[in-house]
PDB file of C-alpha atoms and ligand atoms in Angstrom:
ATOM      1  CA  MET A  15     138.079  99.277 152.329  1.00 86.00           C
ATOM      2  CA  GLU A  16     135.727 101.359 154.437  1.00 89.00           C
ATOM      3  CA  ALA A  17     137.150  99.846 157.615  1.00 92.00           C
ATOM      4  CA  ILE A  18     140.688 100.677 156.466  1.00 94.00           C
ATOM      5  CA  LEU A  19     139.828 104.253 155.543  1.00 94.00           C
ATOM      6  CA  LYS A  20     138.066 104.769 158.862  1.00 95.00           C
ATOM      7  CA  ALA A  21     141.149 103.571 160.764  1.00 95.00           C
ATOM      8  CA  CYS A  22     143.391 105.834 158.658  1.00 96.00           C
ATOM      9  CA  LYS A  23     141.173 108.841 159.252  1.00 95.00           C
ATOM     10  CA  ALA A  24     141.243 108.315 163.029  1.00 96.00           C
ATOM     11  CA  ILE A  25     145.033 107.898 162.931  1.00 96.00           C
ATOM     12  CA  GLN A  26     145.551 111.004 160.834  1.00 95.00           C
ATOM     13  CA  GLU A  27     143.404 113.028 163.211  1.00 95.00           C
ATOM     14  CA  ALA A  28     145.261 111.716 166.258  1.00 95.00           C
ATOM     15  CA  THR A  29     148.725 112.269 164.750  1.00 95.00           C
ATOM     16  CA  ASN A  30     148.254 115.640 163.094  1.00 95.00           C
ATOM     17  CA  ASN A  31     148.509 114.020 159.634  1.00 94.00           C
ATOM     18  CA  PHE A  32     151.768 112.226 160.265  1.00 96.00           C
ATOM     19  CA  HIS A  33     153.046 110.695 156.999  1.00 95.00           C
ATOM     20  CA  PRO A  34     155.347 107.737 157.717  1.00 97.00           C
ATOM     21  CA  GLU A  35     157.889 106.655 155.127  1.00 97.00           C
ATOM     22  CA  VAL A  36     158.791 103.320 156.707  1.00 97.00           C
ATOM     23  CA  GLY A  37     156.440 100.810 158.355  1.00 97.00           C
ATOM     24  CA  ILE A  38     157.971  98.463 160.896  1.00 96.00           C
ATOM     25  CA  ILE A  39     156.472  95.334 162.453  1.00 95.00           C
ATOM     26  CA  LEU A  40     158.268  94.501 165.671  1.00 91.00           C
ATOM     27  CA  GLY A  41     158.202  90.761 166.278  1.00 86.00           C
ATOM     28  CA  THR A  42     158.636  88.659 169.424  1.00 73.00           C
ATOM     29  CA  GLY A  43     161.181  90.062 171.854  1.00 60.00           C
ATOM     30  CA  LEU A  44     162.160  92.864 169.504  1.00 70.00           C
ATOM     31  CA  GLY A  45     160.068  95.524 171.145  1.00 71.00           C
ATOM     32  CA  GLY A  46     163.408  97.058 172.249  1.00 78.00           C
ATOM     33  CA  PHE A  47     163.682  98.772 168.893  1.00 88.00           C
ATOM     34  CA  VAL A  48     161.130 101.238 170.212  1.00 88.00           C
ATOM     35  CA  ASP A  49     163.996 102.804 172.174  1.00 89.00           C
ATOM     36  CA  SER A  50     165.576 103.742 168.836  1.00 90.00           C
ATOM     37  CA  ILE A  51     162.481 105.702 167.840  1.00 94.00           C
ATOM     38  CA  ASP A  52     162.041 109.376 168.717  1.00 95.00           C
ATOM     39  CA  VAL A  53     158.397 108.893 169.554  1.00 96.00           C
ATOM     40  CA  GLU A  54     155.928 111.584 168.576  1.00 96.00           C
ATOM     41  CA  TYR A  55     152.623 109.753 168.938  1.00 97.00           C
ATOM     42  CA  ARG A  56     151.600 106.449 170.462  1.00 95.00           C
ATOM     43  CA  LEU A  57     148.152 105.064 169.681  1.00 95.00           C
ATOM     44  CA  GLU A  58     146.796 101.971 171.363  1.00 93.00           C
ATOM     45  CA  TYR A  59     145.167  99.489 169.019  1.00 92.00           C
ATOM     46  CA  LYS A  60     142.000  99.601 171.075  1.00 91.00           C
ATOM     47  CA  ASP A  61     141.655 103.299 170.237  1.00 92.00           C
ATOM     48  CA  ILE A  62     141.927 102.727 166.470  1.00 94.00           C
ATOM     49  CA  PRO A  63     138.615 101.815 164.787  1.00 94.00           C
ATOM     50  CA  ASN A  64     138.494  98.264 163.371  1.00 94.00           C
ATOM     51  CA  MET A  65     141.984  97.384 164.586  1.00 93.00           C
ATOM     52  CA  PRO A  66     142.242  93.918 166.145  1.00 90.00           C
ATOM     53  CA  VAL A  67     143.720  93.722 169.665  1.00 81.00           C
ATOM     54  CA  SER A  68     146.629  91.359 170.537  1.00 67.00           C
ATOM     55  CA  THR A  69     146.147  88.494 172.972  1.00 63.00           C
ATOM     56  CA  VAL A  70     149.638  86.940 173.309  1.00 60.00           C
ATOM     57  CA  GLU A  71     151.640  87.548 176.462  1.00 59.00           C
ATOM     58  CA  GLY A  72     154.578  89.862 175.811  1.00 53.00           C
ATOM     59  CA  HIS A  73     152.969  91.469 172.775  1.00 55.00           C
ATOM     60  CA  LYS A  74     151.936  95.044 173.364  1.00 68.00           C
ATOM     61  CA  GLY A  75     149.298  96.587 171.193  1.00 89.00           C
ATOM     62  CA  CYS A  76     150.152 100.006 169.929  1.00 92.00           C
ATOM     63  CA  LEU A  77     151.100 101.908 166.855  1.00 95.00           C
ATOM     64  CA  ILE A  78     154.072 104.197 167.360  1.00 96.00           C
ATOM     65  CA  PHE A  79     154.761 107.224 165.194  1.00 97.00           C
ATOM     66  CA  GLY A  80     158.111 108.961 165.272  1.00 97.00           C
ATOM     67  CA  THR A  81     161.504 109.255 163.618  1.00 97.00           C
ATOM     68  CA  VAL A  82     164.472 106.925 163.275  1.00 96.00           C
ATOM     69  CA  ALA A  83     167.671 108.468 161.931  1.00 94.00           C
ATOM     70  CA  GLY A  84     165.606 111.462 160.866  1.00 94.00           C
ATOM     71  CA  ARG A  85     163.108 109.411 158.839  1.00 97.00           C
ATOM     72  CA  LYS A  86     159.436 109.187 159.682  1.00 97.00           C
ATOM     73  CA  VAL A  87     158.347 105.728 160.725  1.00 97.00           C
ATOM     74  CA  VAL A  88     155.299 103.931 162.017  1.00 97.00           C
ATOM     75  CA  ALA A  89     155.996 100.863 164.143  1.00 96.00           C
ATOM     76  CA  MET A  90     153.595  98.157 165.189  1.00 94.00           C
ATOM     77  CA  GLN A  91     154.315  97.095 168.724  1.00 91.00           C
ATOM     78  CA  GLY A  92     152.405  93.837 168.776  1.00 88.00           C
ATOM     79  CA  ARG A  93     151.249  91.951 165.706  1.00 90.00           C
ATOM     80  CA  PHE A  94     148.416  89.559 165.014  1.00 92.00           C
ATOM     81  CA  HIS A  95     148.998  85.882 164.409  1.00 93.00           C
ATOM     82  CA  TYR A  96     146.734  83.504 162.551  1.00 96.00           C
ATOM     83  CA  TYR A  97     147.097  80.989 165.420  1.00 94.00           C
ATOM     84  CA  GLU A  98     145.403  83.438 167.780  1.00 91.00           C
ATOM     85  CA  GLY A  99     142.222  82.896 165.808  1.00 93.00           C
ATOM     86  CA  TYR A 100     142.191  86.073 163.727  1.00 94.00           C
ATOM     87  CA  ALA A 101     141.043  85.916 160.146  1.00 95.00           C
ATOM     88  CA  MET A 102     143.755  86.646 157.578  1.00 97.00           C
ATOM     89  CA  LYS A 103     142.025  89.958 156.808  1.00 95.00           C
ATOM     90  CA  GLN A 104     142.551  90.934 160.454  1.00 95.00           C
ATOM     91  CA  VAL A 105     146.151  89.692 160.576  1.00 96.00           C
ATOM     92  CA  THR A 106     147.000  91.903 157.612  1.00 97.00           C
ATOM     93  CA  PHE A 107     144.692  94.833 158.385  1.00 97.00           C
ATOM     94  CA  PRO A 108     147.458  97.004 159.910  1.00 97.00           C
ATOM     95  CA  VAL A 109     149.616  96.556 156.796  1.00 98.00           C
ATOM     96  CA  ARG A 110     146.777  97.853 154.608  1.00 97.00           C
ATOM     97  CA  VAL A 111     146.429 100.778 157.014  1.00 97.00           C
ATOM     98  CA  MET A 112     150.154 101.561 157.008  1.00 97.00           C
ATOM     99  CA  ALA A 113     150.212 101.433 153.216  1.00 97.00           C
ATOM    100  CA  LYS A 114     147.246 103.812 153.037  1.00 96.00           C
ATOM    101  CA  LEU A 115     149.118 106.122 155.416  1.00 96.00           C
ATOM    102  CA  GLY A 116     151.785 106.248 152.725  1.00 96.00           C
ATOM    103  CA  ILE A 117     154.691 103.991 153.717  1.00 98.00           C
ATOM    104  CA  SER A 118     157.271 103.378 150.984  1.00 97.00           C
ATOM    105  CA  TYR A 119     158.932 100.426 152.752  1.00 98.00           C
ATOM    106  CA  LEU A 120     157.915  97.656 155.134  1.00 98.00           C
ATOM    107  CA  PHE A 121     160.418  96.239 157.621  1.00 97.00           C
ATOM    108  CA  VAL A 122     159.476  93.107 159.521  1.00 96.00           C
ATOM    109  CA  SER A 123     161.146  91.128 162.260  1.00 94.00           C
ATOM    110  CA  ASN A 124     160.263  87.813 163.835  1.00 93.00           C
ATOM    111  CA  ALA A 125     161.506  84.912 165.896  1.00 91.00           C
ATOM    112  CA  ALA A 126     162.079  81.697 163.995  1.00 94.00           C
ATOM    113  CA  GLY A 127     163.326  78.187 164.523  1.00 95.00           C
ATOM    114  CA  GLY A 128     166.424  77.297 162.536  1.00 96.00           C
ATOM    115  CA  VAL A 129     166.239  74.291 160.240  1.00 97.00           C
ATOM    116  CA  ASN A 130     169.499  75.093 158.491  1.00 97.00           C
ATOM    117  CA  THR A 131     171.928  73.081 160.604  1.00 95.00           C
ATOM    118  CA  SER A 132     174.689  75.681 160.259  1.00 95.00           C
ATOM    119  CA  PHE A 133     172.563  78.227 162.183  1.00 95.00           C
ATOM    120  CA  CYS A 134     173.082  78.877 165.915  1.00 90.00           C
ATOM    121  CA  VAL A 135     170.661  80.157 168.525  1.00 90.00           C
ATOM    122  CA  GLY A 136     170.850  83.951 168.557  1.00 90.00           C
ATOM    123  CA  ASP A 137     171.818  84.267 164.885  1.00 93.00           C
ATOM    124  CA  LEU A 138     170.171  86.937 162.762  1.00 95.00           C
ATOM    125  CA  MET A 139     168.847  85.759 159.410  1.00 97.00           C
ATOM    126  CA  VAL A 140     168.032  88.060 156.532  1.00 97.00           C
ATOM    127  CA  ILE A 141     164.960  86.601 154.836  1.00 98.00           C
ATOM    128  CA  THR A 142     165.766  86.102 151.167  1.00 98.00           C
ATOM    129  CA  ASP A 143     162.476  84.421 150.235  1.00 98.00           C
ATOM    130  CA  HIS A 144     159.631  82.497 151.827  1.00 98.00           C
ATOM    131  CA  ILE A 145     157.540  79.366 151.500  1.00 98.00           C
ATOM    132  CA  ASN A 146     153.944  80.007 152.465  1.00 98.00           C
ATOM    133  CA  LEU A 147     152.198  77.204 154.334  1.00 98.00           C
ATOM    134  CA  LEU A 148     149.497  79.468 155.768  1.00 98.00           C
ATOM    135  CA  PRO A 149     146.230  80.355 154.016  1.00 98.00           C
ATOM    136  CA  ASN A 150     146.900  83.098 151.487  1.00 98.00           C
ATOM    137  CA  PRO A 151     145.567  86.454 152.781  1.00 98.00           C
ATOM    138  CA  LEU A 152     144.617  87.501 149.230  1.00 98.00           C
ATOM    139  CA  ILE A 153     142.046  84.725 148.835  1.00 97.00           C
ATOM    140  CA  GLY A 154     138.656  86.284 148.096  1.00 96.00           C
ATOM    141  CA  PRO A 155     137.535  89.073 145.796  1.00 96.00           C
ATOM    142  CA  ASN A 156     140.517  91.149 144.701  1.00 97.00           C
ATOM    143  CA  MET A 157     140.559  94.742 145.915  1.00 93.00           C
ATOM    144  CA  ALA A 158     141.774  96.261 142.663  1.00 95.00           C
ATOM    145  CA  GLU A 159     142.352  99.655 144.286  1.00 94.00           C
ATOM    146  CA  PHE A 160     145.157  97.993 146.247  1.00 96.00           C
ATOM    147  CA  GLY A 161     146.761  95.813 143.606  1.00 97.00           C
ATOM    148  CA  PRO A 162     146.425  93.088 140.975  1.00 97.00           C
ATOM    149  CA  ARG A 163     144.605  89.765 141.241  1.00 98.00           C
ATOM    150  CA  PHE A 164     147.764  87.767 140.554  1.00 98.00           C
ATOM    151  CA  VAL A 165     150.725  89.126 142.454  1.00 97.00           C
ATOM    152  CA  ASP A 166     154.260  88.645 141.201  1.00 97.00           C
ATOM    153  CA  MET A 167     156.432  87.387 144.046  1.00 97.00           C
ATOM    154  CA  HIS A 168     159.867  87.910 142.493  1.00 97.00           C
ATOM    155  CA  ASP A 169     162.013  90.172 144.677  1.00 97.00           C
ATOM    156  CA  CYS A 170     159.476  89.726 147.440  1.00 97.00           C
ATOM    157  CA  TYR A 171     162.229  90.641 149.905  1.00 98.00           C
ATOM    158  CA  SER A 172     163.916  93.531 148.110  1.00 98.00           C
ATOM    159  CA  LEU A 173     167.408  92.624 146.933  1.00 98.00           C
ATOM    160  CA  ALA A 174     168.389  96.283 146.926  1.00 97.00           C
ATOM    161  CA  ILE A 175     167.551  96.580 150.644  1.00 98.00           C
ATOM    162  CA  ARG A 176     169.175  93.238 151.445  1.00 98.00           C
ATOM    163  CA  ASN A 177     172.379  94.407 149.780  1.00 98.00           C
ATOM    164  CA  LYS A 178     172.360  97.540 151.905  1.00 97.00           C
ATOM    165  CA  ALA A 179     171.867  95.383 155.010  1.00 97.00           C
ATOM    166  CA  THR A 180     174.863  93.247 154.052  1.00 98.00           C
ATOM    167  CA  ALA A 181     177.074  96.302 153.601  1.00 97.00           C
ATOM    168  CA  ILE A 182     175.987  97.762 156.945  1.00 97.00           C
ATOM    169  CA  ALA A 183     176.468  94.452 158.766  1.00 97.00           C
ATOM    170  CA  GLU A 184     180.011  94.174 157.397  1.00 96.00           C
ATOM    171  CA  ARG A 185     180.834  97.688 158.505  1.00 96.00           C
ATOM    172  CA  GLU A 186     179.243  97.203 161.953  1.00 93.00           C
ATOM    173  CA  ALA A 187     180.653  93.683 162.432  1.00 94.00           C
ATOM    174  CA  ILE A 188     177.209  92.137 162.802  1.00 94.00           C
ATOM    175  CA  LYS A 189     177.097  88.478 161.757  1.00 94.00           C
ATOM    176  CA  LEU A 190     174.283  87.686 159.358  1.00 97.00           C
ATOM    177  CA  GLN A 191     172.795  84.500 158.013  1.00 98.00           C
ATOM    178  CA  TYR A 192     170.610  84.417 154.916  1.00 98.00           C
ATOM    179  CA  GLY A 193     167.746  82.116 154.136  1.00 98.00           C
ATOM    180  CA  VAL A 194     164.262  81.062 153.250  1.00 98.00           C
ATOM    181  CA  TYR A 195     161.556  81.531 155.887  1.00 98.00           C
ATOM    182  CA  VAL A 196     158.829  78.898 156.039  1.00 98.00           C
ATOM    183  CA  GLY A 197     155.584  80.368 157.355  1.00 98.00           C
ATOM    184  CA  THR A 198     153.359  77.947 159.252  1.00 98.00           C
ATOM    185  CA  THR A 199     150.131  78.352 161.217  1.00 98.00           C
ATOM    186  CA  GLY A 200     151.504  77.147 164.569  1.00 93.00           C
ATOM    187  CA  PRO A 201     150.768  77.263 167.421  1.00 96.00           C
ATOM    188  CA  THR A 202     152.629  73.979 167.873  1.00 95.00           C
ATOM    189  CA  PHE A 203     156.355  74.018 167.303  1.00 94.00           C
ATOM    190  CA  GLU A 204     157.345  71.421 164.737  1.00 95.00           C
ATOM    191  CA  THR A 205     157.871  67.740 165.194  1.00 95.00           C
ATOM    192  CA  GLN A 206     161.321  66.484 164.282  1.00 94.00           C
ATOM    193  CA  ALA A 207     159.876  65.044 161.076  1.00 96.00           C
ATOM    194  CA  GLU A 208     158.377  68.436 160.203  1.00 97.00           C
ATOM    195  CA  TYR A 209     161.689  70.245 160.757  1.00 96.00           C
ATOM    196  CA  ARG A 210     163.353  67.693 158.468  1.00 96.00           C
ATOM    197  CA  TYR A 211     160.582  68.223 155.925  1.00 97.00           C
ATOM    198  CA  PHE A 212     161.031  72.017 155.975  1.00 98.00           C
ATOM    199  CA  LYS A 213     164.749  71.580 155.483  1.00 97.00           C
ATOM    200  CA  ALA A 214     164.137  69.202 152.577  1.00 98.00           C
ATOM    201  CA  ILE A 215     161.793  71.604 150.772  1.00 98.00           C
ATOM    202  CA  GLY A 216     164.362  74.402 150.914  1.00 98.00           C
ATOM    203  CA  GLY A 217     163.616  76.179 154.180  1.00 98.00           C
ATOM    204  CA  ASP A 218     166.271  77.624 156.469  1.00 98.00           C
ATOM    205  CA  ALA A 219     164.015  78.790 159.280  1.00 98.00           C
ATOM    206  CA  VAL A 220     160.401  78.360 160.304  1.00 98.00           C
ATOM    207  CA  GLY A 221     158.012  80.678 162.080  1.00 97.00           C
ATOM    208  CA  MET A 222     154.376  81.569 162.597  1.00 97.00           C
ATOM    209  CA  SER A 223     154.159  85.108 161.243  1.00 96.00           C
ATOM    210  CA  THR A 224     155.478  87.544 158.626  1.00 98.00           C
ATOM    211  CA  VAL A 225     154.389  85.808 155.426  1.00 98.00           C
ATOM    212  CA  PRO A 226     150.792  87.142 155.461  1.00 98.00           C
ATOM    213  CA  GLU A 227     151.944  90.708 156.063  1.00 98.00           C
ATOM    214  CA  ILE A 228     154.588  90.504 153.349  1.00 98.00           C
ATOM    215  CA  ILE A 229     152.116  89.106 150.810  1.00 98.00           C
ATOM    216  CA  VAL A 230     149.695  91.951 151.458  1.00 98.00           C
ATOM    217  CA  ALA A 231     152.475  94.539 151.269  1.00 98.00           C
ATOM    218  CA  ARG A 232     153.643  93.068 147.946  1.00 98.00           C
ATOM    219  CA  HIS A 233     150.069  93.144 146.660  1.00 98.00           C
ATOM    220  CA  MET A 234     150.305  96.914 147.137  1.00 97.00           C
ATOM    221  CA  GLY A 235     153.799  97.087 145.630  1.00 97.00           C
ATOM    222  CA  VAL A 236     155.532  98.063 148.887  1.00 98.00           C
ATOM    223  CA  PRO A 237     159.221  96.956 148.955  1.00 98.00           C
ATOM    224  CA  CYS A 238     159.887  94.692 151.951  1.00 98.00           C
ATOM    225  CA  PHE A 239     162.750  93.703 154.203  1.00 98.00           C
ATOM    226  CA  GLY A 240     162.499  90.954 156.800  1.00 97.00           C
ATOM    227  CA  MET A 241     164.765  89.506 159.409  1.00 96.00           C
ATOM    228  CA  SER A 242     164.506  86.553 161.790  1.00 95.00           C
ATOM    229  CA  VAL A 243     166.128  85.960 165.132  1.00 93.00           C
ATOM    230  CA  ILE A 244     166.953  82.277 165.335  1.00 93.00           C
ATOM    231  CA  THR A 245     165.655  81.394 168.787  1.00 89.00           C
ATOM    232  CA  ASN A 246     166.001  77.613 168.633  1.00 90.00           C
ATOM    233  CA  CYS A 247     167.467  75.006 166.357  1.00 90.00           C
ATOM    234  CA  GLY A 248     164.739  72.653 165.278  1.00 85.00           C
ATOM    235  CA  LEU A 249     166.993  69.768 164.382  1.00 89.00           C
ATOM    236  CA  SER A 250     168.860  69.771 167.687  1.00 85.00           C
ATOM    237  CA  ASP A 251     167.551  67.837 170.695  1.00 72.00           C
ATOM    238  CA  GLU A 252     166.352  70.886 172.650  1.00 67.00           C
ATOM    239  CA  LYS A 253     162.669  71.600 173.026  1.00 65.00           C
ATOM    240  CA  GLY A 254     160.867  74.756 171.850  1.00 59.00           C
ATOM    241  CA  ASP A 255     159.848  77.032 174.699  1.00 66.00           C
ATOM    242  CA  HIS A 256     158.017  80.361 174.485  1.00 68.00           C
ATOM    243  CA  GLU A 257     160.033  82.008 177.293  1.00 73.00           C
ATOM    244  CA  ASP A 258     163.337  81.068 175.695  1.00 69.00           C
ATOM    245  CA  VAL A 259     162.092  82.359 172.355  1.00 66.00           C
ATOM    246  CA  GLN A 260     161.420  85.725 173.983  1.00 71.00           C
ATOM    247  CA  LEU A 261     164.782  85.841 175.774  1.00 72.00           C
ATOM    248  CA  GLN A 262     166.841  85.015 172.690  1.00 70.00           C
ATOM    249  CA  GLY A 263     164.751  87.488 170.762  1.00 70.00           C
ATOM    250  CA  GLN A 264     165.571  90.270 173.176  1.00 74.00           C
ATOM    251  CA  LYS A 265     169.323  89.593 173.113  1.00 76.00           C
ATOM    252  CA  ALA A 266     169.635  89.452 169.353  1.00 87.00           C
ATOM    253  CA  GLY A 267     167.178  92.322 169.118  1.00 86.00           C
ATOM    254  CA  VAL A 268     169.881  94.713 170.281  1.00 87.00           C
ATOM    255  CA  ARG A 269     171.973  93.904 167.190  1.00 90.00           C
ATOM    256  CA  MET A 270     168.932  93.905 164.970  1.00 92.00           C
ATOM    257  CA  ALA A 271     167.883  97.340 166.238  1.00 91.00           C
ATOM    258  CA  ARG A 272     171.312  98.706 165.300  1.00 92.00           C
ATOM    259  CA  LEU A 273     171.066  97.228 161.836  1.00 94.00           C
ATOM    260  CA  PHE A 274     167.512  98.475 161.294  1.00 94.00           C
ATOM    261  CA  THR A 275     168.465 101.981 162.395  1.00 94.00           C
ATOM    262  CA  GLU A 276     171.407 102.173 159.985  1.00 95.00           C
ATOM    263  CA  LEU A 277     169.346 100.670 157.210  1.00 96.00           C
ATOM    264  CA  ILE A 278     166.605 103.257 157.657  1.00 96.00           C
ATOM    265  CA  ARG A 279     169.245 106.000 157.635  1.00 95.00           C
ATOM    266  CA  GLU A 280     170.592 104.758 154.311  1.00 94.00           C
ATOM    267  CA  LEU A 281     167.347 103.986 152.481  1.00 92.00           C
TER     268      LEU A 281
HETATM  269  N1  LIG B 315     158.868  76.890 164.891  1.00 55.54           N
HETATM  270  C1  LIG B 315     157.910  77.769 164.599  1.00 55.54           C
HETATM  271  N2  LIG B 315     157.936  79.026 165.040  1.00 55.54           N
HETATM  272  C2  LIG B 315     158.954  79.406 165.807  1.00 55.54           C
HETATM  273  C3  LIG B 315     159.975  78.532 166.152  1.00 55.54           C
HETATM  274  C4  LIG B 315     159.922  77.194 165.676  1.00 55.54           C
HETATM  275  O1  LIG B 315     160.789  76.358 165.942  1.00 55.54           O
HETATM  276  N3  LIG B 315     160.849  79.212 166.932  1.00 55.54           N
HETATM  277  C5  LIG B 315     160.349  80.479 167.041  1.00 55.54           C
HETATM  278  N4  LIG B 315     159.212  80.593 166.365  1.00 55.54           N
END
């Protein structure tokens, strides 16, 4: 708690007490959304006390404060993955900080491998629910000032926000898929047997992020919206490749940025 409050204090001092309404985590290849933000302040992670620093190529490490469609937002450019070796407390630290700064919504994007065989590379998937196969970030003593010991996970991905996204996508002619995101540790992509397994247990896409951040946000009662760019199809013969993941992410990111902007306008 002390570490979180110290980070918040430093941020508030550096941003003239900026109070964001929406928190955004920009996933792989989706850094382009930054261009949709009227940036007021940009803080590097290394200048925020207790903030971890990202290590993955292509992931920048800064917190951006500004407005999107007239609404105040804070965006994480660069997130922390469990596979990088961070503890779950570190992976989710920025979400605690954003919540303490006062966000009323959390928007998350990621790259994911499709296991639903009707998905194509480059599709956008609205996350309707998840299956957590990572360690739960809430394991350990409960911080009651944040939320309850046992967290209800109904409406984990807000139906109200998802419905707005559907309406906007129809109006803007953006094709959407919907599905269950399976969160794994990585860093290996899945074997063919694992992709089949994830399909069998009810998954539509699989990735190595998002779930920890969403769990922590839900612990604090923050409504969440998440979207995946399908960068590869697990059950096809092609191999997973980090560069391709980034490229597909960037392309679909243009459509996703449009959707996110309209969604923030209409919240
Ligand atoms: N598996 C796990 N994570 C991923 C994948 C995948 O196939 N594609 C992009 N992120």
